[in-house]
PDB file of C-alpha atoms in Angstrom:
ATOM      1  CA  MET W   1     -19.343  -0.497  27.115  1.00  0.00           C
ATOM      2  CA  ALA W   2     -19.264  -3.132  29.836  1.00  0.00           C
ATOM      3  CA  HIS W   3     -16.226  -5.334  30.232  1.00  0.00           C
ATOM      4  CA  GLY W   4     -16.682  -8.815  28.861  1.00  0.00           C
ATOM      5  CA  ALA W   5     -19.300  -7.719  26.334  1.00  0.00           C
ATOM      6  CA  ASP W   6     -19.984 -10.149  23.502  1.00  0.00           C
ATOM      7  CA  HIS W   7     -18.176  -8.944  20.377  1.00  0.00           C
ATOM      8  CA  SER W   8     -18.828 -11.960  18.170  1.00  0.00           C
ATOM      9  CA  GLY W   9     -21.690 -10.348  16.270  1.00  0.00           C
ATOM     10  CA  ALA W  10     -20.106  -6.917  15.892  1.00  0.00           C
ATOM     11  CA  SER W  11     -18.750  -5.777  12.553  1.00  0.00           C
ATOM     12  CA  ASP W  12     -15.116  -4.794  12.195  1.00  0.00           C
ATOM     13  CA  GLN W  13     -16.104  -1.140  11.950  1.00  0.00           C
ATOM     14  CA  ASP W  14     -18.227  -1.421  15.094  1.00  0.00           C
ATOM     15  CA  LEU W  15     -15.307  -2.997  16.942  1.00  0.00           C
ATOM     16  CA  LEU W  16     -12.988  -0.204  15.903  1.00  0.00           C
ATOM     17  CA  ALA W  17     -15.542   2.378  17.009  1.00  0.00           C
ATOM     18  CA  ARG W  18     -15.945   0.608  20.356  1.00  0.00           C
ATOM     19  CA  HIS W  19     -12.194   0.612  20.794  1.00  0.00           C
ATOM     20  CA  VAL W  20     -12.083   4.366  20.199  1.00  0.00           C
ATOM     21  CA  GLN W  21     -14.875   4.768  22.737  1.00  0.00           C
ATOM     22  CA  GLY W  22     -12.832   2.941  25.353  1.00  0.00           C
ATOM     23  CA  ASP W  23     -13.912  -0.704  25.115  1.00  0.00           C
ATOM     24  CA  PRO W  24     -10.829  -2.576  26.404  1.00  0.00           C
ATOM     25  CA  ASP W  25     -11.602  -5.789  24.518  1.00  0.00           C
ATOM     26  CA  ALA W  26     -12.752  -4.601  21.085  1.00  0.00           C
ATOM     27  CA  PHE W  27      -9.325  -4.214  19.508  1.00  0.00           C
ATOM     28  CA  GLY W  28      -8.277  -7.636  20.729  1.00  0.00           C
ATOM     29  CA  GLU W  29     -11.234  -9.135  18.881  1.00  0.00           C
ATOM     30  CA  LEU W  30     -10.138  -7.349  15.694  1.00  0.00           C
ATOM     31  CA  VAL W  31      -6.671  -8.800  16.116  1.00  0.00           C
ATOM     32  CA  ARG W  32      -8.044 -12.310  16.597  1.00  0.00           C
ATOM     33  CA  ARG W  33     -10.094 -11.988  13.425  1.00  0.00           C
ATOM     34  CA  HIS W  34      -7.374 -10.719  11.125  1.00  0.00           C
ATOM     35  CA  ARG W  35      -3.940 -11.575  12.505  1.00  0.00           C
ATOM     36  CA  ASP W  36      -3.563 -14.822  10.531  1.00  0.00           C
ATOM     37  CA  ARG W  37      -3.801 -13.032   7.173  1.00  0.00           C
ATOM     38  CA  LEU W  38      -1.729 -10.097   8.410  1.00  0.00           C
ATOM     39  CA  TRP W  39       0.897 -12.587   9.536  1.00  0.00           C
ATOM     40  CA  ALA W  40       0.849 -14.423   6.205  1.00  0.00           C
ATOM     41  CA  VAL W  41       1.332 -11.193   4.255  1.00  0.00           C
ATOM     42  CA  ALA W  42       4.162 -10.089   6.541  1.00  0.00           C
ATOM     43  CA  LEU W  43       5.972 -13.417   6.465  1.00  0.00           C
ATOM     44  CA  ARG W  44       5.713 -13.771   2.706  1.00  0.00           C
ATOM     45  CA  THR W  45       6.845 -10.207   2.155  1.00  0.00           C
ATOM     46  CA  LEU W  46       9.812 -10.387   4.515  1.00  0.00           C
ATOM     47  CA  GLY W  47      10.735 -14.096   4.455  1.00  0.00           C
ATOM     48  CA  ASP W  48      11.863 -14.008   8.088  1.00  0.00           C
ATOM     49  CA  ARG W  49       9.785 -14.969  11.123  1.00  0.00           C
ATOM     50  CA  GLU W  50      11.289 -12.466  13.558  1.00  0.00           C
ATOM     51  CA  GLU W  51      11.081  -9.584  11.099  1.00  0.00           C
ATOM     52  CA  ALA W  52       7.498 -10.527  10.208  1.00  0.00           C
ATOM     53  CA  ALA W  53       6.474 -10.772  13.854  1.00  0.00           C
ATOM     54  CA  ASP W  54       8.002  -7.374  14.574  1.00  0.00           C
ATOM     55  CA  ALA W  55       6.344  -5.845  11.499  1.00  0.00           C
ATOM     56  CA  VAL W  56       2.909  -7.130  12.507  1.00  0.00           C
ATOM     57  CA  GLN W  57       3.487  -5.925  16.058  1.00  0.00           C
ATOM     58  CA  ASP W  58       4.498  -2.487  14.769  1.00  0.00           C
ATOM     59  CA  ALA W  59       1.409  -2.411  12.564  1.00  0.00           C
ATOM     60  CA  LEU W  60      -0.969  -3.392  15.339  1.00  0.00           C
ATOM     61  CA  VAL W  61       0.459  -0.782  17.685  1.00  0.00           C
ATOM     62  CA  SER W  62       0.107   1.829  14.937  1.00  0.00           C
ATOM     63  CA  ALA W  63      -3.473   0.751  14.211  1.00  0.00           C
ATOM     64  CA  TYR W  64      -4.318   0.758  17.924  1.00  0.00           C
ATOM     65  CA  ARG W  65      -3.084   4.306  18.304  1.00  0.00           C
ATOM     66  CA  ALA W  66      -4.473   5.599  14.998  1.00  0.00           C
ATOM     67  CA  ALA W  67      -7.937   4.042  15.281  1.00  0.00           C
ATOM     68  CA  HIS W  68      -9.516   7.465  15.836  1.00  0.00           C
ATOM     69  CA  THR W  69      -8.315   8.523  12.362  1.00  0.00           C
ATOM     70  CA  PHE W  70     -10.252   5.752  10.566  1.00  0.00           C
ATOM     71  CA  ARG W  71     -12.960   7.373   8.439  1.00  0.00           C
ATOM     72  CA  GLY W  72     -14.586   4.320   6.892  1.00  0.00           C
ATOM     73  CA  GLN W  73     -13.442   5.066   3.357  1.00  0.00           C
ATOM     74  CA  SER W  74     -12.255   1.459   3.076  1.00  0.00           C
ATOM     75  CA  ALA W  75     -12.930  -1.760   4.938  1.00  0.00           C
ATOM     76  CA  VAL W  76     -11.229  -2.120   8.318  1.00  0.00           C
ATOM     77  CA  THR W  77      -9.371  -5.184   7.037  1.00  0.00           C
ATOM     78  CA  THR W  78      -8.039  -3.156   4.088  1.00  0.00           C
ATOM     79  CA  TRP W  79      -6.898  -0.452   6.495  1.00  0.00           C
ATOM     80  CA  LEU W  80      -5.138  -3.021   8.709  1.00  0.00           C
ATOM     81  CA  HIS W  81      -3.461  -4.655   5.721  1.00  0.00           C
ATOM     82  CA  ARG W  82      -2.258  -1.288   4.422  1.00  0.00           C
ATOM     83  CA  ILE W  83      -0.649  -0.493   7.774  1.00  0.00           C
ATOM     84  CA  THR W  84       0.915  -3.968   7.874  1.00  0.00           C
ATOM     85  CA  VAL W  85       2.308  -3.769   4.336  1.00  0.00           C
ATOM     86  CA  ASN W  86       3.807  -0.354   5.096  1.00  0.00           C
ATOM     87  CA  ALA W  87       5.423  -1.738   8.250  1.00  0.00           C
ATOM     88  CA  CYS W  88       6.835  -4.636   6.209  1.00  0.00           C
ATOM     89  CA  LEU W  89       8.245  -2.334   3.547  1.00  0.00           C
ATOM     90  CA  ASP W  90       9.875  -0.171   6.209  1.00  0.00           C
ATOM     91  CA  ARG W  91      11.549  -3.213   7.724  1.00  0.00           C
ATOM     92  CA  ALA W  92      12.533  -4.608   4.325  1.00  0.00           C
ATOM     93  CA  ARG W  93      14.243  -1.321   3.435  1.00  0.00           C
ATOM     94  CA  LYS W  94      16.163  -1.386   6.710  1.00  0.00           C
ATOM     95  CA  ALA W  95      17.130  -5.032   6.139  1.00  0.00           C
ATOM     96  CA  ALA W  96      18.307  -4.216   2.623  1.00  0.00           C
ATOM     97  CA  SER W  97      20.506  -1.469   3.979  1.00  0.00           C
ATOM     98  CA  ARG W  98      22.084  -4.046   6.297  1.00  0.00           C
ATOM     99  CA  LYS W  99      22.481  -6.377   3.295  1.00  0.00           C
ATOM    100  CA  THR W 100      20.906  -9.295   5.137  1.00  0.00           C
ATOM    101  CA  SER W 101      19.676 -12.349   3.266  1.00  0.00           C
ATOM    102  CA  PRO W 102      17.623 -14.491   5.671  1.00  0.00           C
ATOM    103  CA  VAL W 103      16.227 -16.777   2.968  1.00  0.00           C
ATOM    104  CA  ASP W 104      19.715 -18.147   2.359  1.00  0.00           C
ATOM    105  CA  ASP W 105      19.624 -19.731   5.816  1.00  0.00           C
ATOM    106  CA  THR W 106      18.374 -23.324   5.529  1.00  0.00           C
ATOM    107  CA  GLU W 107      17.243 -23.468   9.146  1.00  0.00           C
ATOM    108  CA  ARG W 108      15.127 -20.321   8.798  1.00  0.00           C
ATOM    109  CA  LEU W 109      13.744 -21.549   5.495  1.00  0.00           C
ATOM    110  CA  GLU W 110      12.539 -24.747   7.137  1.00  0.00           C
ATOM    111  CA  GLN W 111      10.827 -22.705   9.841  1.00  0.00           C
ATOM    112  CA  LEU W 112       8.577 -21.277   7.132  1.00  0.00           C
ATOM    113  CA  LEU W 113       7.091 -24.731   6.646  1.00  0.00           C
ATOM    114  CA  GLU W 114       4.513 -26.344   8.854  1.00  0.00           C
ATOM    115  CA  PRO W 115       6.186 -28.114  11.820  1.00  0.00           C
ATOM    116  CA  HIS W 116       5.275 -31.553  10.511  1.00  0.00           C
ATOM    117  CA  GLU W 117       6.610 -30.657   7.063  1.00  0.00           C
ATOM    118  CA  ALA W 118       9.970 -29.308   8.200  1.00  0.00           C
ATOM    119  CA  ALA W 119      11.290 -32.714   9.225  1.00  0.00           C
ATOM    120  CA  SER W 120       9.640 -34.809   6.551  1.00  0.00           C
ATOM    121  CA  ALA W 121       9.580 -32.659   3.417  1.00  0.00           C
ATOM    122  CA  PRO W 122      11.714 -34.086   0.634  1.00  0.00           C
ATOM    123  CA  ALA W 123      14.864 -32.259  -0.368  1.00  0.00           C
ATOM    124  CA  GLU W 124      13.392 -31.128  -3.668  1.00  0.00           C
ATOM    125  CA  ARG W 125      10.497 -29.420  -1.875  1.00  0.00           C
ATOM    126  CA  ASN W 126      12.898 -27.497   0.339  1.00  0.00           C
ATOM    127  CA  ASP W 127      14.898 -26.571  -2.729  1.00  0.00           C
ATOM    128  CA  LEU W 128      11.764 -25.275  -4.444  1.00  0.00           C
ATOM    129  CA  HIS W 129      10.960 -23.078  -1.445  1.00  0.00           C
ATOM    130  CA  ARG W 130      14.509 -21.798  -1.383  1.00  0.00           C
ATOM    131  CA  GLN W 131      14.390 -20.867  -5.054  1.00  0.00           C
ATOM    132  CA  LEU W 132      11.059 -19.079  -4.690  1.00  0.00           C
ATOM    133  CA  TRP W 133      12.139 -17.005  -1.692  1.00  0.00           C
ATOM    134  CA  GLU W 134      15.500 -16.148  -3.214  1.00  0.00           C
ATOM    135  CA  ALA W 135      13.783 -15.067  -6.427  1.00  0.00           C
ATOM    136  CA  LEU W 136      11.258 -12.893  -4.575  1.00  0.00           C
ATOM    137  CA  GLY W 137      14.121 -11.319  -2.680  1.00  0.00           C
ATOM    138  CA  THR W 138      15.567  -9.988  -5.932  1.00  0.00           C
ATOM    139  CA  LEU W 139      12.489  -7.889  -6.699  1.00  0.00           C
ATOM    140  CA  PRO W 140      12.053  -4.208  -5.867  1.00  0.00           C
ATOM    141  CA  LEU W 141       9.913  -3.871  -2.742  1.00  0.00           C
ATOM    142  CA  ASP W 142       6.878  -2.435  -4.521  1.00  0.00           C
ATOM    143  CA  GLN W 143       6.781  -5.346  -6.986  1.00  0.00           C
ATOM    144  CA  ARG W 144       7.322  -7.900  -4.224  1.00  0.00           C
ATOM    145  CA  ALA W 145       4.448  -6.494  -2.158  1.00  0.00           C
ATOM    146  CA  ALA W 146       2.086  -6.545  -5.148  1.00  0.00           C
ATOM    147  CA  LEU W 147       2.972 -10.137  -6.049  1.00  0.00           C
ATOM    148  CA  VAL W 148       2.625 -11.331  -2.451  1.00  0.00           C
ATOM    149  CA  LEU W 149      -0.875  -9.883  -2.246  1.00  0.00           C
ATOM    150  CA  VAL W 150      -2.110 -10.902  -5.695  1.00  0.00           C
ATOM    151  CA  ASP W 151      -0.299 -14.143  -6.558  1.00  0.00           C
ATOM    152  CA  MET W 152       0.487 -15.589  -3.144  1.00  0.00           C
ATOM    153  CA  GLN W 153      -2.379 -14.361  -0.960  1.00  0.00           C
ATOM    154  CA  GLY W 154      -5.004 -14.382  -3.693  1.00  0.00           C
ATOM    155  CA  TYR W 155      -6.340 -10.854  -3.260  1.00  0.00           C
ATOM    156  CA  PRO W 156      -8.211  -9.401  -6.236  1.00  0.00           C
ATOM    157  CA  VAL W 157      -6.219  -6.683  -7.954  1.00  0.00           C
ATOM    158  CA  ALA W 158      -8.723  -4.050  -6.835  1.00  0.00           C
ATOM    159  CA  GLU W 159      -8.355  -5.052  -3.181  1.00  0.00           C
ATOM    160  CA  ALA W 160      -4.555  -5.131  -3.451  1.00  0.00           C
ATOM    161  CA  ALA W 161      -4.725  -1.630  -4.910  1.00  0.00           C
ATOM    162  CA  ARG W 162      -6.733  -0.434  -1.909  1.00  0.00           C
ATOM    163  CA  ILE W 163      -4.275  -2.056   0.491  1.00  0.00           C
ATOM    164  CA  LEU W 164      -1.267  -0.531  -1.270  1.00  0.00           C
ATOM    165  CA  ASP W 165      -3.122   2.759  -1.788  1.00  0.00           C
ATOM    166  CA  VAL W 166      -2.302   2.903  -5.502  1.00  0.00           C
ATOM    167  CA  PRO W 167      -4.416   2.664  -8.683  1.00  0.00           C
ATOM    168  CA  THR W 168      -5.341  -0.793  -9.948  1.00  0.00           C
ATOM    169  CA  GLY W 169      -3.271  -0.145 -13.063  1.00  0.00           C
ATOM    170  CA  THR W 170      -0.214   0.359 -10.880  1.00  0.00           C
ATOM    171  CA  VAL W 171      -0.760  -3.007  -9.191  1.00  0.00           C
ATOM    172  CA  LYS W 172      -1.160  -4.713 -12.573  1.00  0.00           C
ATOM    173  CA  SER W 173       1.988  -3.032 -13.835  1.00  0.00           C
ATOM    174  CA  ARG W 174       4.003  -3.982 -10.747  1.00  0.00           C
ATOM    175  CA  CYS W 175       2.798  -7.573 -10.984  1.00  0.00           C
ATOM    176  CA  ALA W 176       3.610  -7.746 -14.681  1.00  0.00           C
ATOM    177  CA  ARG W 177       7.103  -6.333 -14.174  1.00  0.00           C
ATOM    178  CA  GLY W 178       7.708  -8.596 -11.193  1.00  0.00           C
ATOM    179  CA  ARG W 179       6.571 -11.683 -13.069  1.00  0.00           C
ATOM    180  CA  ALA W 180       8.756 -10.750 -16.022  1.00  0.00           C
ATOM    181  CA  ARG W 181      11.769 -10.555 -13.708  1.00  0.00           C
ATOM    182  CA  LEU W 182      10.882 -13.832 -11.984  1.00  0.00           C
ATOM    183  CA  LEU W 183      10.003 -15.825 -15.094  1.00  0.00           C
ATOM    184  CA  PRO W 184      13.593 -16.806 -16.003  1.00  0.00           C
ATOM    185  CA  LEU W 185      14.162 -17.858 -12.393  1.00  0.00           C
ATOM    186  CA  LEU W 186      10.909 -19.741 -11.785  1.00  0.00           C
ATOM    187  CA  SER W 187       9.664 -21.023 -15.141  1.00  0.00           C
ATOM    188  CA  HIS W 188      11.045 -24.493 -14.401  1.00  0.00           C
ATOM    189  CA  LEU W 189       8.831 -24.680 -11.294  1.00  0.00           C
ATOM    190  CA  ARG W 190       5.595 -24.423 -13.283  1.00  0.00           C
ATOM    191  CA  THR W 191       3.968 -27.273 -15.217  1.00  0.00           C
ATOM    192  CA  ASP W 192       0.722 -26.812 -17.152  1.00  0.00           C
ATOM    193  CA  GLY W 193      -0.266 -23.775 -15.129  1.00  0.00           C
ATOM    194  CA  GLU W 194       0.301 -25.421 -11.784  1.00  0.00           C
ATOM    195  CA  GLY W 195       2.376 -23.981  -8.997  1.00  0.00           C
ATOM    196  CA  ALA W 196       4.695 -25.464  -6.444  1.00  0.00           C
ATOM    197  CA  GLY W 197       4.141 -29.101  -5.615  1.00  0.00           C
ATOM    198  CA  GLY W 198       1.458 -29.403  -8.280  1.00  0.00           C
ATOM    199  CA  ARG W 199      -0.795 -26.847  -6.594  1.00  0.00           C
ATOM    200  CA  LYS W 200      -2.445 -24.279  -8.801  1.00  0.00           C
ATOM    201  CA  SER W 201      -1.507 -20.705  -8.135  1.00  0.00           C
ATOM    202  CA  VAL W 202      -4.189 -18.773  -6.249  1.00  0.00           C
ATOM    203  CA  SER W 203      -3.713 -15.922  -8.667  1.00  0.00           C
ATOM    204  CA  GLY W 204      -5.888 -17.751 -11.147  1.00  0.00           C
ATOM    205  CA  ARG W 205      -8.776 -16.016  -9.417  1.00  0.00           C
ATOM    206  CA  ASN W 206      -7.422 -12.634 -10.358  1.00  0.00           C
ATOM    207  CA  ARG W 207      -6.649 -13.143 -14.028  1.00  0.00           C
ATOM    208  CA  ALA W 208      -4.054 -10.413 -14.120  1.00  0.00           C
ATOM    209  CA  GLN W 209      -1.859 -10.230 -17.187  1.00  0.00           C
ATOM    210  CA  GLY W 210       1.115 -12.566 -17.327  1.00  0.00           C
ATOM    211  CA  ALA W 211       2.125 -15.807 -15.699  1.00  0.00           C
ATOM    212  CA  SER W 212       1.670 -15.921 -11.954  1.00  0.00           C
ATOM    213  CA  VAL W 213       4.199 -16.708  -9.263  1.00  0.00           C
ATOM    214  CA  PRO W 214       4.029 -20.329  -8.058  1.00  0.00           C
ATOM    215  CA  LEU W 215       2.230 -20.593  -4.734  1.00  0.00           C
ATOM    216  CA  ALA W 216       4.574 -21.316  -1.850  1.00  0.00           C
ATOM    217  CA  ALA W 217       3.100 -23.562   0.794  1.00  0.00           C
ATOM    218  CA  GLY W 218       3.835 -23.031   4.427  1.00  0.00           C
ATOM    219  CA  PRO W 219       4.149 -19.446   5.648  1.00  0.00           C
ATOM    220  CA  HIS W 220       0.464 -18.757   6.175  1.00  0.00           C
ATOM    221  CA  ASP W 221       0.092 -22.091   7.962  1.00  0.00           C
ATOM    222  CA  ALA W 222       2.684 -21.203  10.574  1.00  0.00           C
ATOM    223  CA  GLY W 223       0.364 -18.657  12.137  1.00  0.00           C
ATOM    224  CA  PRO W 224       0.816 -16.005  14.774  1.00  0.00           C
ATOM    225  CA  SER W 225      -0.014 -18.385  17.609  1.00  0.00           C
ATOM    226  CA  ASP W 226       3.730 -19.021  17.444  1.00  0.00           C
ATOM    227  CA  SER W 227       5.423 -17.437  20.433  1.00  0.00           C
ATOM    228  CA  ALA W 228       7.576 -15.288  18.169  1.00  0.00           C
ATOM    229  CA  ALA W 229       4.631 -13.868  16.274  1.00  0.00           C
ATOM    230  CA  VAL W 230       2.504 -10.846  17.073  1.00  0.00           C
ATOM    231  CA  LYS W 231       4.031 -10.406  20.458  1.00  0.00           C
ATOM    232  CA  GLY W 232       1.339  -9.071  22.728  1.00  0.00           C
ATOM    233  CA  GLY W 233      -1.043  -8.391  19.829  1.00  0.00           C
ATOM    234  CA  GLY W 234      -4.369  -6.957  20.916  1.00  0.00           C
ATOM    235  CA  GLY W 235      -3.343  -5.623  24.276  1.00  0.00           C
ATOM    236  CA  ARG W 236      -3.311  -2.021  25.341  1.00  0.00           C
ATOM    237  CA  ALA W 237      -0.303  -0.194  23.915  1.00  0.00           C
TER     238      ALA W 237
END
């Protein structure tokens, strides 16, 4: 494969195959296509920019090195998300063992908002974000990951199940248990089925049992173009 080849029309699976065959630019194109959603999942799962950036970096390095093991039994994006979620859970377990609580830090919380929001958002909006992140932080990791994918990122339950590599019933159960734990903490944030700031929860598309988690604005908007995010993503490991 010649250097500088046009990858814009190639499928994800073709790009991964080209990478395995030695194309130096194919994996970088995959990263450019998917890093925003990988970043959003990582940031919403971990609630900390540095930890999320490191988790995505770990995941991309793992995917880069393990590309030859991909057998096409799922979509490439599902495979990348699974690796990213696993990297997040590994880091979350390590953080829990250190008893850290990054969402309690007001400065870090504001960094989860868009730059123009951080300075201008009203106090009640910041308080809502704080409550949501603190509540998510109380959940077991498996429930948190399921809720992030289904309620906050809007993945269908079946796709979340493929990402987490568990049956769809397990995802539904984890979401139901997570929502039940969050309901006493977040019920005051919901009005007539709407989420934070009057925005409807994306989980309405999934119609899983139980009330959904209010949608938090911000983390997916502060994408990996940030200097702290996806450090060196797409380059040769």
